[in-house]
C-alpha positions in Angstrom: -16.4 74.5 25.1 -16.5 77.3 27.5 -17.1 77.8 31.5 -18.8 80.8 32.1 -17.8 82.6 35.6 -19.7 85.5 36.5 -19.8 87.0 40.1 -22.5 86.2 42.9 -23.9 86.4 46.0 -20.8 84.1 47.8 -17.9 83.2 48.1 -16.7 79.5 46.5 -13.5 78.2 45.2 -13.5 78.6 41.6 -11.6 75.6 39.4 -11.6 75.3 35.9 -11.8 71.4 34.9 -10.8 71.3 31.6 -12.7 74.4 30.3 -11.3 77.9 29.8 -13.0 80.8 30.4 -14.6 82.8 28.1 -17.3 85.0 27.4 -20.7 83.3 27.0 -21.7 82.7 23.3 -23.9 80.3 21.7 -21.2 77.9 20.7 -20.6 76.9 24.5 -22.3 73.5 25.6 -21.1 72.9 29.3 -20.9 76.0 31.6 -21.5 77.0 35.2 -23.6 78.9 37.3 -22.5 82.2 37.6 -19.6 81.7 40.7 -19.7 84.2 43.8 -16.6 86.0 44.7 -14.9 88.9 46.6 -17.0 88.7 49.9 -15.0 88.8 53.3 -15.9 86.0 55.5 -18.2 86.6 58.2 -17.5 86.7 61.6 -19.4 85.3 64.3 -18.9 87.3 67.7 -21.2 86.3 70.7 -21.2 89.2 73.0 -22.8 88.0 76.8 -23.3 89.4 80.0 -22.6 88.2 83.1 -26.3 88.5 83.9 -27.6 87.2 80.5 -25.5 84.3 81.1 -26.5 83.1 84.8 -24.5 84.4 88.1 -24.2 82.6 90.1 -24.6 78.6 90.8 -28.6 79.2 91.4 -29.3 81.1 88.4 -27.2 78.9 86.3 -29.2 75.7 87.6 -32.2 77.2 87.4 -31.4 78.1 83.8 -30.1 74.7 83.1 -33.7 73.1 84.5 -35.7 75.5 83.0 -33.7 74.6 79.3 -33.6 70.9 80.6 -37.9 70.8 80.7 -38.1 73.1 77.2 -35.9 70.4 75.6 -37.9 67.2 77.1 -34.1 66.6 77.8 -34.3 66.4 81.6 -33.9 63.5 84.0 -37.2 61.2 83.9 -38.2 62.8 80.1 -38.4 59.6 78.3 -40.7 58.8 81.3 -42.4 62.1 81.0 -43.1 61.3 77.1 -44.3 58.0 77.8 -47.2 58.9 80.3 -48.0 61.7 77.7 -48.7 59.2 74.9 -51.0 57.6 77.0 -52.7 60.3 77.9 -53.0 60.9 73.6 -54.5 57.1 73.3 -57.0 58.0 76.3 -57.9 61.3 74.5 -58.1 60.4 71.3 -60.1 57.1 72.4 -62.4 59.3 73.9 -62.7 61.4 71.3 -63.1 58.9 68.4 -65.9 58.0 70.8 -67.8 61.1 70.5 -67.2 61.9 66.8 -68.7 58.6 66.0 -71.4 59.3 68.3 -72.2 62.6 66.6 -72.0 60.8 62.9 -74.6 58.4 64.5 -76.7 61.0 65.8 -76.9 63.0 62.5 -77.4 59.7 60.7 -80.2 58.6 62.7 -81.9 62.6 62.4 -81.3 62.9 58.5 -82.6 59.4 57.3 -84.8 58.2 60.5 -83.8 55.2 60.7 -83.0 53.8 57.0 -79.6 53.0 57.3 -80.7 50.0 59.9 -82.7 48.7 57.4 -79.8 49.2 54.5 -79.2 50.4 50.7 -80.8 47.4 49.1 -83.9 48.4 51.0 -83.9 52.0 48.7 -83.6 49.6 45.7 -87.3 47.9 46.5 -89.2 51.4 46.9 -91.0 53.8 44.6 -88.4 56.6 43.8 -91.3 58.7 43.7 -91.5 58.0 47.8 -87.5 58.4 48.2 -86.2 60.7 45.8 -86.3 64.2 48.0 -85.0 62.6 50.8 -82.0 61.0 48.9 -81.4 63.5 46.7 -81.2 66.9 49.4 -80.2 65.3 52.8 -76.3 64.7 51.5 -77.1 68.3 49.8 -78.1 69.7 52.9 -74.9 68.4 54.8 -72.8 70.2 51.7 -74.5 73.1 52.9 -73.4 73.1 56.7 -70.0 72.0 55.7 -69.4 74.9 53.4 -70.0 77.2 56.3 -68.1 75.6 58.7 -65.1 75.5 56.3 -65.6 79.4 55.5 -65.4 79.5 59.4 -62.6 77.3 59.5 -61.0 79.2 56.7 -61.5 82.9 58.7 -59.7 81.4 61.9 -56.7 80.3 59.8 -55.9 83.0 57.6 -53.7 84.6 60.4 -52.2 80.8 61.4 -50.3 78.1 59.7 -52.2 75.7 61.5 -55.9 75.1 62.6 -56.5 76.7 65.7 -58.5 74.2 68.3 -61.6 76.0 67.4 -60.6 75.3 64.1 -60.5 71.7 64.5 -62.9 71.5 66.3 -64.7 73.0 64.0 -63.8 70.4 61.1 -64.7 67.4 62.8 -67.9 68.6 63.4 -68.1 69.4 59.3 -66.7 65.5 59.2 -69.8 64.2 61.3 -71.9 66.0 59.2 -70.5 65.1 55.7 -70.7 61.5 56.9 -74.0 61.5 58.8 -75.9 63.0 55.6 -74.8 59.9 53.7 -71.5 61.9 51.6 -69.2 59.0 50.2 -66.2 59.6 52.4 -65.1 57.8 55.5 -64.4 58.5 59.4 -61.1 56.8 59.6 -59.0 60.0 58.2 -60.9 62.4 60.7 -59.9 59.9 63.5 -56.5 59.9 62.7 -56.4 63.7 62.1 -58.3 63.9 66.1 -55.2 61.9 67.4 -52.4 64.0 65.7 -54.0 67.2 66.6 -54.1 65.8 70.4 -50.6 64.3 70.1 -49.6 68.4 69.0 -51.6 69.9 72.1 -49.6 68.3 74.4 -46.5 68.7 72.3 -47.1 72.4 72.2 -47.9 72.4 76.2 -44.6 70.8 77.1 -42.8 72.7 74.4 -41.7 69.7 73.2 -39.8 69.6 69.5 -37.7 67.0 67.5 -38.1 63.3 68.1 -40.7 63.7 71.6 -42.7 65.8 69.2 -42.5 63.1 66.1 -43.0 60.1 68.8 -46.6 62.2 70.1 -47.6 62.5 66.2 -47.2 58.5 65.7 -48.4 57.6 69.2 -51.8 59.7 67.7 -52.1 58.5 64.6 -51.9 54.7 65.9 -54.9 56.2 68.5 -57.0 57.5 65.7 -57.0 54.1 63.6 -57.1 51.8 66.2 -60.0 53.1 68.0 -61.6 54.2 64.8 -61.4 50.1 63.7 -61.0 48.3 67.0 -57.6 47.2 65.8 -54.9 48.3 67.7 -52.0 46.4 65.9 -53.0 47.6 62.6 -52.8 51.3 64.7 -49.2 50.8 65.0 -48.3 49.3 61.8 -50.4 52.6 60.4 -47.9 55.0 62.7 -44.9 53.1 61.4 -45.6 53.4 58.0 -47.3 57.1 57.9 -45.3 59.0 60.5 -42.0 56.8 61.5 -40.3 55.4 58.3 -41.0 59.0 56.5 -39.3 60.6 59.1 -36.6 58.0 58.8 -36.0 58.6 55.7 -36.2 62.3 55.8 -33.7 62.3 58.3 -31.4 59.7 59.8 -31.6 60.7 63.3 -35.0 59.8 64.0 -35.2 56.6 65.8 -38.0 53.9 65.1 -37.1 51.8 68.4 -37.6 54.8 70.8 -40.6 55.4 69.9 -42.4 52.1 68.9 -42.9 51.6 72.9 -45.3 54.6 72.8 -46.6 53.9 69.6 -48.0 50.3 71.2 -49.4 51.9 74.2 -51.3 54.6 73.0 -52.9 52.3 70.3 -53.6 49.7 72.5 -55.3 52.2 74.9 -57.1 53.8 72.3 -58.6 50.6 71.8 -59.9 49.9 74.8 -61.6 53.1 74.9 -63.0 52.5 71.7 -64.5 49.2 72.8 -65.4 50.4 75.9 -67.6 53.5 74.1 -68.4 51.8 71.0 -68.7 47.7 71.8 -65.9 45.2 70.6 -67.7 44.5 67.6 -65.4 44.9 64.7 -66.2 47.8 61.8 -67.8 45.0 59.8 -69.2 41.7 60.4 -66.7 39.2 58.2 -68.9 36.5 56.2 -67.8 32.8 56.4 -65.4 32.0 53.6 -63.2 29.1 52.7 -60.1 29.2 51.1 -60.2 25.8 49.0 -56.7 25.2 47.2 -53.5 26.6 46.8 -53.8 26.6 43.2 -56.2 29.4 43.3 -53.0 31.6 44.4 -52.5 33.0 40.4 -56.7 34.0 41.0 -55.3 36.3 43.5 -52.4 37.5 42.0 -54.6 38.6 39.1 -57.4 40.3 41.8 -54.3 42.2 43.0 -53.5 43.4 39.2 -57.4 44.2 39.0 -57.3 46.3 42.4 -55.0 47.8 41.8 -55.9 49.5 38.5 -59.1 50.5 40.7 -56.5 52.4 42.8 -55.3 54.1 40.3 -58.7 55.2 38.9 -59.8 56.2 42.2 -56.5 58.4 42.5 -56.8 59.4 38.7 -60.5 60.5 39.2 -60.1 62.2 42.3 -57.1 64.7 40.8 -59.4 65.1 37.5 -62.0 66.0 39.9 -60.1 68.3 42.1 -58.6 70.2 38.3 -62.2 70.4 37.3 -63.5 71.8 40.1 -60.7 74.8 40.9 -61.3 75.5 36.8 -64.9 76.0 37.3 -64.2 78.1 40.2 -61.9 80.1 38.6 -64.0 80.8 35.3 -66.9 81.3 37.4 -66.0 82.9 40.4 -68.0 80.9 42.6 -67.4 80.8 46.2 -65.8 77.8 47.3 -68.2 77.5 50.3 -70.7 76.7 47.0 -69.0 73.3 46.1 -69.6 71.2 49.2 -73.5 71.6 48.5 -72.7 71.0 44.5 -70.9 68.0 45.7 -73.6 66.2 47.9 -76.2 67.3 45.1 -74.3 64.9 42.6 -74.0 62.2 45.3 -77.6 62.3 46.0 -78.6 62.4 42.7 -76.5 59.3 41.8 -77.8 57.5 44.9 -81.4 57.2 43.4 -79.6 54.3 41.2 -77.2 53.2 43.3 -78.5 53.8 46.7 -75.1 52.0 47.9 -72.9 55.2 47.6 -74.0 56.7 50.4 -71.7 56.5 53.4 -74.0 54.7 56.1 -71.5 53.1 58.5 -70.0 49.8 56.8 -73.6 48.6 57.1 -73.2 48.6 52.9 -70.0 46.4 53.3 -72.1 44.0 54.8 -74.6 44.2 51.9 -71.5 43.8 49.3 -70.4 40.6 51.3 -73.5 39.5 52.0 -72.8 39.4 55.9 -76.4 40.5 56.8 -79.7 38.4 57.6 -82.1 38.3 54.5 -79.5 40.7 52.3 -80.3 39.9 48.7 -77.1 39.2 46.6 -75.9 41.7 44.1 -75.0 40.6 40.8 -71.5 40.6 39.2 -72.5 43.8 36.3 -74.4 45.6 39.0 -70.6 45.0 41.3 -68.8 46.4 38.6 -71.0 49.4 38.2 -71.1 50.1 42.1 -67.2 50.4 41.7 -67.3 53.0 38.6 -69.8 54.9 40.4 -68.1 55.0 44.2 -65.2 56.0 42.4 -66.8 59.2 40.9 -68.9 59.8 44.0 -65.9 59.8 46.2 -63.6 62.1 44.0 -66.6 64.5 43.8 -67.0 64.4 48.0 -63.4 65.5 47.9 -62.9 67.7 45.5 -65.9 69.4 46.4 -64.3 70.2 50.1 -66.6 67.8 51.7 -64.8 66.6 55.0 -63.6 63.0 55.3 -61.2 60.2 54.9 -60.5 57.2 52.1 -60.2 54.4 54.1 -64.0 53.3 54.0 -64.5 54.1 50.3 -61.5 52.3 49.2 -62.9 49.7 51.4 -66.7 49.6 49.9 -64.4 49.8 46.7 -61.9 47.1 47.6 -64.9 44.5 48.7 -67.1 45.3 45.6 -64.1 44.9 42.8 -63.3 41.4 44.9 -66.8 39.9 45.2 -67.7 40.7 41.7 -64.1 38.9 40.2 -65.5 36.1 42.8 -68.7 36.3 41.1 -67.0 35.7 37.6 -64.6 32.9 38.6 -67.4 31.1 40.1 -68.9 31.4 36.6 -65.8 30.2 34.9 -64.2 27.8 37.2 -66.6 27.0 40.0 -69.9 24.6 40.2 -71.3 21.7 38.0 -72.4 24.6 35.2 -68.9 26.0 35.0 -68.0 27.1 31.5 -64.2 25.7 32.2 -63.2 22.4 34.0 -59.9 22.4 35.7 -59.9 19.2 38.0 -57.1 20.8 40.4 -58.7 24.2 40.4 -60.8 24.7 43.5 -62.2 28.5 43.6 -63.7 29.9 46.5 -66.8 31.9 47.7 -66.9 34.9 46.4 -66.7 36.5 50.1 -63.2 35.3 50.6 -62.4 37.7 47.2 -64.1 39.9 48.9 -62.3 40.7 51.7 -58.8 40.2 50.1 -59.7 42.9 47.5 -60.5 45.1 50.6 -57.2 45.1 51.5 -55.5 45.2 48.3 -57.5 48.5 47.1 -56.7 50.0 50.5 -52.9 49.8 49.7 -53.2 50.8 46.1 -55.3 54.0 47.4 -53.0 54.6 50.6 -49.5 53.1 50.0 -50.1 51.3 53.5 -49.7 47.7 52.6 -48.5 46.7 56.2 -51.3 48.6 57.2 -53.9 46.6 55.0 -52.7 43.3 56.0 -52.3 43.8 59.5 -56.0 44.9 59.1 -57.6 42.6 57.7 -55.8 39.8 59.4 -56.7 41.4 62.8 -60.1 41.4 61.6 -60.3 37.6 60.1 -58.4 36.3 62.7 -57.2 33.4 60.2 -54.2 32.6 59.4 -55.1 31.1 55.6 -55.9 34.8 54.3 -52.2 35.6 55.2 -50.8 33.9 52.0 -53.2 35.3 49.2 -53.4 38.7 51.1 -49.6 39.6 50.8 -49.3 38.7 47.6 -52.5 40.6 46.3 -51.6 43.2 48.8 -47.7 43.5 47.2 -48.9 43.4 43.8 -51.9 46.4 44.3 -49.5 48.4 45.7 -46.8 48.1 43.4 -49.4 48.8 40.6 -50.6 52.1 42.4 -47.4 53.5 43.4 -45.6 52.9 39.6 -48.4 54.7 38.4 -47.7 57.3 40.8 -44.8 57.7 39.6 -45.6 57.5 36.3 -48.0 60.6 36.3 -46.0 62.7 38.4 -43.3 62.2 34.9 -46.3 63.1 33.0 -47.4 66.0 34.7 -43.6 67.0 34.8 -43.2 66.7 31.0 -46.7 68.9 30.1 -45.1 71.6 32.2 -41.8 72.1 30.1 -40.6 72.1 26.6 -39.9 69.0 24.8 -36.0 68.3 25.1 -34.9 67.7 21.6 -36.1 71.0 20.2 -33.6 73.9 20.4 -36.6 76.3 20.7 -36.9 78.9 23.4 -38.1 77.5 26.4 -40.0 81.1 27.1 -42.1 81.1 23.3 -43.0 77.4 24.4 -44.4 77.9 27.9 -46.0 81.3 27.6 -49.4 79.9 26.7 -49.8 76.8 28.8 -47.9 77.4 31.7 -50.0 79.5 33.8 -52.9 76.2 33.7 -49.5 74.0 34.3 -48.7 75.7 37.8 -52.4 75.8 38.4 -52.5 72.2 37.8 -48.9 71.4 39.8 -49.8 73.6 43.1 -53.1 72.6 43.0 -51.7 68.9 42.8 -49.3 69.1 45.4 -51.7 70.8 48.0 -54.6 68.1 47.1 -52.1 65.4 47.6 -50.9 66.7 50.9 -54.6 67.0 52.2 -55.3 64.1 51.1 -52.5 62.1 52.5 -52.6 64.3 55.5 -55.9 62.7 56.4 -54.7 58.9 55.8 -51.8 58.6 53.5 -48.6 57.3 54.7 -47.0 60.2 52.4 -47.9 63.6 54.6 -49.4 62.1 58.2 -45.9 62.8 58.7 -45.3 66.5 60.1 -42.6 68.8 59.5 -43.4 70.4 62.4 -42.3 67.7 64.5 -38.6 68.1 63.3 -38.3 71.5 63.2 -39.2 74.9 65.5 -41.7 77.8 64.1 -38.4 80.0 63.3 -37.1 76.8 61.2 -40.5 76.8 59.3 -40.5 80.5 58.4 -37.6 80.3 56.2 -37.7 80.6 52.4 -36.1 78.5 49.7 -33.9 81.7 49.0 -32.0 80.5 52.5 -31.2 77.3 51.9 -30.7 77.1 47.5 -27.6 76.8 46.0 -26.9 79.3 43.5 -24.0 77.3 41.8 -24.4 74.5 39.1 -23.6 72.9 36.2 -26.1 73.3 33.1 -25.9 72.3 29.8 -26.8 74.2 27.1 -26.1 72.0 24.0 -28.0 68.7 23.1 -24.6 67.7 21.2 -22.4 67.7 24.4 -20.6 64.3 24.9 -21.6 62.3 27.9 -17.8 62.0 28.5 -17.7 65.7 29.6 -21.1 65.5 31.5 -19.1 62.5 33.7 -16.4 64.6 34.0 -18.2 67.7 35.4 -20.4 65.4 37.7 -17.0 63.6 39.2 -15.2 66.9 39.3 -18.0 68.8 41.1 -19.7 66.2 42.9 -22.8 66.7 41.3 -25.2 64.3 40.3 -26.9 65.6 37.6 -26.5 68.6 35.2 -29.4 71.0 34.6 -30.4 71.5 30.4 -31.5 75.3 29.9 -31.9 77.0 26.6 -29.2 79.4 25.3 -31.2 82.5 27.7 -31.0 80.4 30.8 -34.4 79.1 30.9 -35.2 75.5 32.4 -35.7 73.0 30.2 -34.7 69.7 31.8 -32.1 67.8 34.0 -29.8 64.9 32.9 -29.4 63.0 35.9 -26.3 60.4 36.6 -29.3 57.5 37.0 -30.6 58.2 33.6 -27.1 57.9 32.2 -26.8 54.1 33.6 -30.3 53.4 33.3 -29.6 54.3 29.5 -26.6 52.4 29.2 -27.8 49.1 31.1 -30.7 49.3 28.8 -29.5 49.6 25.4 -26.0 48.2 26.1 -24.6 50.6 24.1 -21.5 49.6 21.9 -20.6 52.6 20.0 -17.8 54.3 21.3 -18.5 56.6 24.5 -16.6 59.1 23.0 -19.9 60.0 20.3 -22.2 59.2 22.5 -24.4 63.0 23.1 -26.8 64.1 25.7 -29.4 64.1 22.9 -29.2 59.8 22.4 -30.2 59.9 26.1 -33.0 62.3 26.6 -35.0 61.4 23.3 -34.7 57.2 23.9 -37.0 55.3 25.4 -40.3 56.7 26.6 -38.7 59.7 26.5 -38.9 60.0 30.3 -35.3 61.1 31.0 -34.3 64.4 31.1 -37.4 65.7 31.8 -37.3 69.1 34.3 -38.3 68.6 38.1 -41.1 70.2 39.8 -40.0 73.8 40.0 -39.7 76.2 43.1 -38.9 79.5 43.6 -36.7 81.2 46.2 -39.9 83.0 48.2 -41.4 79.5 48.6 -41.4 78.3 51.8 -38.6 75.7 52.7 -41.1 73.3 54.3 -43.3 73.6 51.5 -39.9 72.3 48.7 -39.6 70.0 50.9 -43.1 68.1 50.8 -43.0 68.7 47.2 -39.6 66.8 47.3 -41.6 64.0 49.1 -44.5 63.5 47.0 -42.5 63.5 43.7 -39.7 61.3 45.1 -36.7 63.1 44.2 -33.9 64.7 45.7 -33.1 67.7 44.3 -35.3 70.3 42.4 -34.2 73.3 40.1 -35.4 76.7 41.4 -36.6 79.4 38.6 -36.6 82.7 39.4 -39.7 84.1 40.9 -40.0 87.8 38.7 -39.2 85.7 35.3 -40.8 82.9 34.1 -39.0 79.8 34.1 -35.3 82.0 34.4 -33.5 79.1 36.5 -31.3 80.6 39.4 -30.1 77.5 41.3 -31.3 74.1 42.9 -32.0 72.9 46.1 -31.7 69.4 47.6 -32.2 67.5 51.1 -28.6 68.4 51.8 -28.9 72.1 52.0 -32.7 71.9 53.4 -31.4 69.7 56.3 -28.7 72.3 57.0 -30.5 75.4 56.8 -33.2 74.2 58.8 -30.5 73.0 61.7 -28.5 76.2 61.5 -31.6 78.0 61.9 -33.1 75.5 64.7 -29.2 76.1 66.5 -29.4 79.9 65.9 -32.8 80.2 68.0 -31.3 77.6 70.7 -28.7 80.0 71.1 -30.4 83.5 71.0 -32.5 81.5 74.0 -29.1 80.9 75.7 -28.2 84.3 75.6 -31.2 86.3 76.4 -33.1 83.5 78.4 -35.8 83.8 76.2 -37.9 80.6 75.6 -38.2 79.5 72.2 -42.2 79.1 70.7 -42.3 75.1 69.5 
């Protein structure tokens, strides 16, 4: 066994375990990262004026207020941040206002007047007297939104951000994606309104760190509870999509602070909500019973049902989103094409299913039967309306069309519950039922309804507090709450193991299989070019999607962290030394060893030439061991009986970065794949690993950089950009 030392960029102190060092050969199994040495320490010398410091007692207060208001740090700045989050709730309310107004307006132009009289009514006419009109008005609004997002796309290309022009500019693409009838929904534009507000007013205080964070949550709760009349299911939304990621991310953040601001901005938002729009709620809830609690298992197994749905929807849309950046590729079709491609298919699978098209919730009433004289729809025809919102929805979104998930995971949620009510009633329910259970009492098919609503809502958006609160708020009955959570828990855990499960997947396809001793650079050379393609394109689909709704990326880095902070690369904060093992025949025992001696969690599996081919990680060692129980000595047991066990799931390589990636950017990518470290490969040759970087050295290279601009403003009375 042999530790191979070989000089670097730094300075570290160098210890040899057990291992002697040697030159590298292909007999070692365990060695290091090649270890930094010979370079001085640096010095820090801060060098100050009098005048760049403040003479005088006059210029030093007036220094110390002016920093005191840049920081929100000041006497009366909690107060200061409180009055600002309700001016966000006003502003947002009033903004939700007129976006919906607009969708209403451009609804009522496009279809004069058929979404009053609803889908089913498409279903009794000659197609011959409907098909142009169904098939080109969601067309036409892919038109207009593929201008506005070449627009869009002009103003940004010299920002990180959308401009207000820009955003303006999108949710006026939103109205018209959802007032041509497109199958997406208003709620993600309504929460994207309130954190856009919530970063105005950030930006005009010069406000960063928690104020910053507490203005993003106090927006988001704005946007959903004046975009569904619900303002406790707001702040349940800004809790789980803005406050507990940003707990998690870092420990600092506080939840209490800023819950008071969350409350009043939501509830605010709210009343200018009802105030523009009327108190009605988003859909008129049918009457339903609940009949026995020994129809509790029924909902369990809804919640298994739903959430498989979720994962199909989530499944479809990234198949979609791959399809769609292939064809543009191959083809060289401008992407300002696909939004017209994309209401084209919609249209055109609207002349069947008329109830695809985005027309309000006035369709949700049709599905639970909630409207005057609404003909029902049949359990197959159910089932087919959830196959075919599902590919309707992924095409809107992959296309670039503008919109949310919250309503289509709806119209999916209450058509997957009401056609399982549909089929119990057959089984279970009624004089002609094919199975007589005499304590078995099954409900209407409406009460399904609305609890696969909610269940489908977490499965698609990982907001299960979210989707209770909701449709509680909504209901107002208590007897929902019991079947609810456990449908809800159940739906979500589905969706987010399958999550998980694909991201391990996706993972695997992009590496070389860990028991071969093959190079890992003959292996990837002619898939992985369609791999990254496929990862990036992932990873930015995800974090637009969840941006919009998901409880994953409302959260903003930008709230943490100054512009300065952002602009680093991964090259600033990686860690260039590691342990790797090269060696499917090294004994556990030494892997412990060099993860208690280094205090390293995990060692990183290359081939002989330093490429990446996986990472045996201290979890997968008990995992292994609490699962097989191993009883042969530990002294033979090998990294190879790990990695090729099981599934096969262990050892497989992280997502990737390399060192001119953005920090921000590994960190996101850190967040949607749930880990908490990733390998970085070098960036001039393929798949060449030169280090790893975890939340560790991302938190202190973003601080150090955040502390290095508060004191350049210190000493040259500069004030920073936020």
């Amino acid at each position: 066994m042999a530790l191979l030392l070989v000089p670097c960029s730094f300075s570290l102190p160098i210890r040899s375990l057990q291992f002697t060092r040697t030159h590298a050969t292909s007999s070692k199994r365990i060695r290091r990262s090649p270890q930094p040495i010979g370079r001085r320490r640096s010095q820090l010398r801060l060098a100050a004026t009098g005048s760049q410091l403040g003479d005088g007692d006059g210029e030093e207060e007036e220094e110390e207020e002016r920093r005191g208001r840049q920081r929100g740090r000041g006497r009366g700045g909690d107060n200061y941040v409180t009055l600002t989050a309700c001016a966000v709730g006003l502003f947002t309310g009033l903004a939700v206002v007129l976006f919906n107004y607009a969708v209403h307006e451009i609804r009522d132009l496009t279809w004069d007047g058929i979404p009053l009289r609803g889908a089913s009514w498409l279903r009794e006419e000659p197609i011959q007297n409907i098909w142009q009109r169904v098939v080109f008005v969601p067309a036409f609004g892919g038109v207009v939104v593929g201008i506005l997002n070449s627009l869009r796309s002009y103003l940004k290309k010299d920002s990180k951000e959308d401009t207000l022009p820009g955003g303006v500019l999108k949710a006026i693409a939103a109205s018209v994606t959802l007032g041509t009838g497109n199958s997406l929904g208003p709620e993600g534009p309504s929460v994207e309104i309130g954190s856009t507000i919530a970063k105005g007013f950030g930006n005009l205080f010069q406000w960063s760190g928690g104020k910053r964070l507490s203005l993003i949550a106090a927006g988001s709760a704005a946007g959903i509870s004046s975009g569904f009349n619900a303002a406790v299911a707001g702040c349940f939304f800004a809790v789980e999509s803005v406050l507990w990621p940003s707990s998690a991310a870092d420990s600092s953040s506080s939840l209490p602070n800023a819950t008071p601001i969350v409350i009043l901005s939501s509830v605010i938002a709210s009343v200018i909500s009802e105030i523009g729009l009327g108190s009605d709620p988003a859909f008129v809830v049918p009457q339903y019973d609940f009949r026995s609690p020994t129809e509790l298992p029924l909902y369990l197994l809804l919640g298994i049902l739903c959430g498989l749905v979720s994962v199909a929807l989530t499944s479809c849309t990234s198949l979609s989103v791959e399809a769609v950046e292939r064809l543009h590729q191959k083809t060289g079709l401008s992407k300002a094409v696909f939004p017209a491609l994309g209401g084209l298919c919609v249209g055109i699978m609207a002349l069947k299913y008329p109830e695809v098209l985005y027309w309000g919730f006035e369709n949700v009433d049709i599905l639970l039967e909630s409207r005057p004289f609404t003909a029902p729809l049949s359990a197959p025809v159910l089932f087919q309306l959830v196959g075919v919102k599902i590919v309707a929805t992924s095409l809107c979104r992959a296309s670039g069309l503008v919109g949310g998930y919250y309503a289509p995971s709806i119209f999916i949620g209450g058509a997957t519950g009401m056609a399982y009510g549909r089929f119990l009633g057959i089984l279970f329910g009624g004089p002609g039922a094919m199975i007589h259970l005499p304590l078995l009492e099954v409900a209407s098919p409406q009460a399904y309804g609305l609890v696969g609503m909610a269940a489908t809502l977490a499965g698609v958006c990982q907001v299960p507090l979210t989707s209770v609160l909701l449709l509680f708020e909504l209901t107002q009955d208590y007897r929902i709450v019991l079947p609810l959570l456990g449908t809800v828990g159940i739906s979500s855990w589905i969706s987010s193991s399958w999550q998980k499960r694909s991201i391990d997947y996706t993972t695997k396809a992009k590496y070389t299989p860990m028991p071969g001793n093959g190079n890992a650079k003959q292996s990837n050379t002619g898939s992985n070019n369609t791999a990254q393609v496929r990862a990036r394109k992932s990873d930015e689909d995800e974090e637009e999607l969840c941006t919009l709704e998901s409880s994953l990326c409302v959260y903003d880095e930008e709230a943490e962290f100054s512009d300065v902070a952002l602009s680093l690369n991964v090259s600033e904060a990686m860690k260039r030394r590691y342990e790797s093992v090269v060696s499917m025949e090294t004994p556990i025992v030494q892997v412990l060893n060099v993860m208690m001696e280094e205090k390293q969690p995990f060692v990183v599996i290359t081939s002989n030439d330093n490429f990446l081919l996986g990472m045996l990680t201290l979890n997968d060692i008990l995992e292994f061991i609490a699962a097989t129980r191993q009883s042969r000595e530990t002294s033979k047991l090998m990294v190879r009986d790990i990695c090729i066990s099981g599934d096969g799931s262990r050892c497989r390589a992280r997502p990737y970065v390399t060192p001119d990636m953005r920090l921000v950017e590994a960190q996101n990518m850190m967040n949607s794949h749930r880990v908490d470290y990733i390998p970085v490969v070098s960036s001039h040759k393929e798949l060449s690993l030169v280090g790893y970087i975890d939340r560790e050295s991302i938190s202190t290279a973003l601080r150090a950089s955040a502390a290095k601009e508060l004191l350049s403003t210190s000493l040259t009375g500069r004030v920073p950009k936020t």
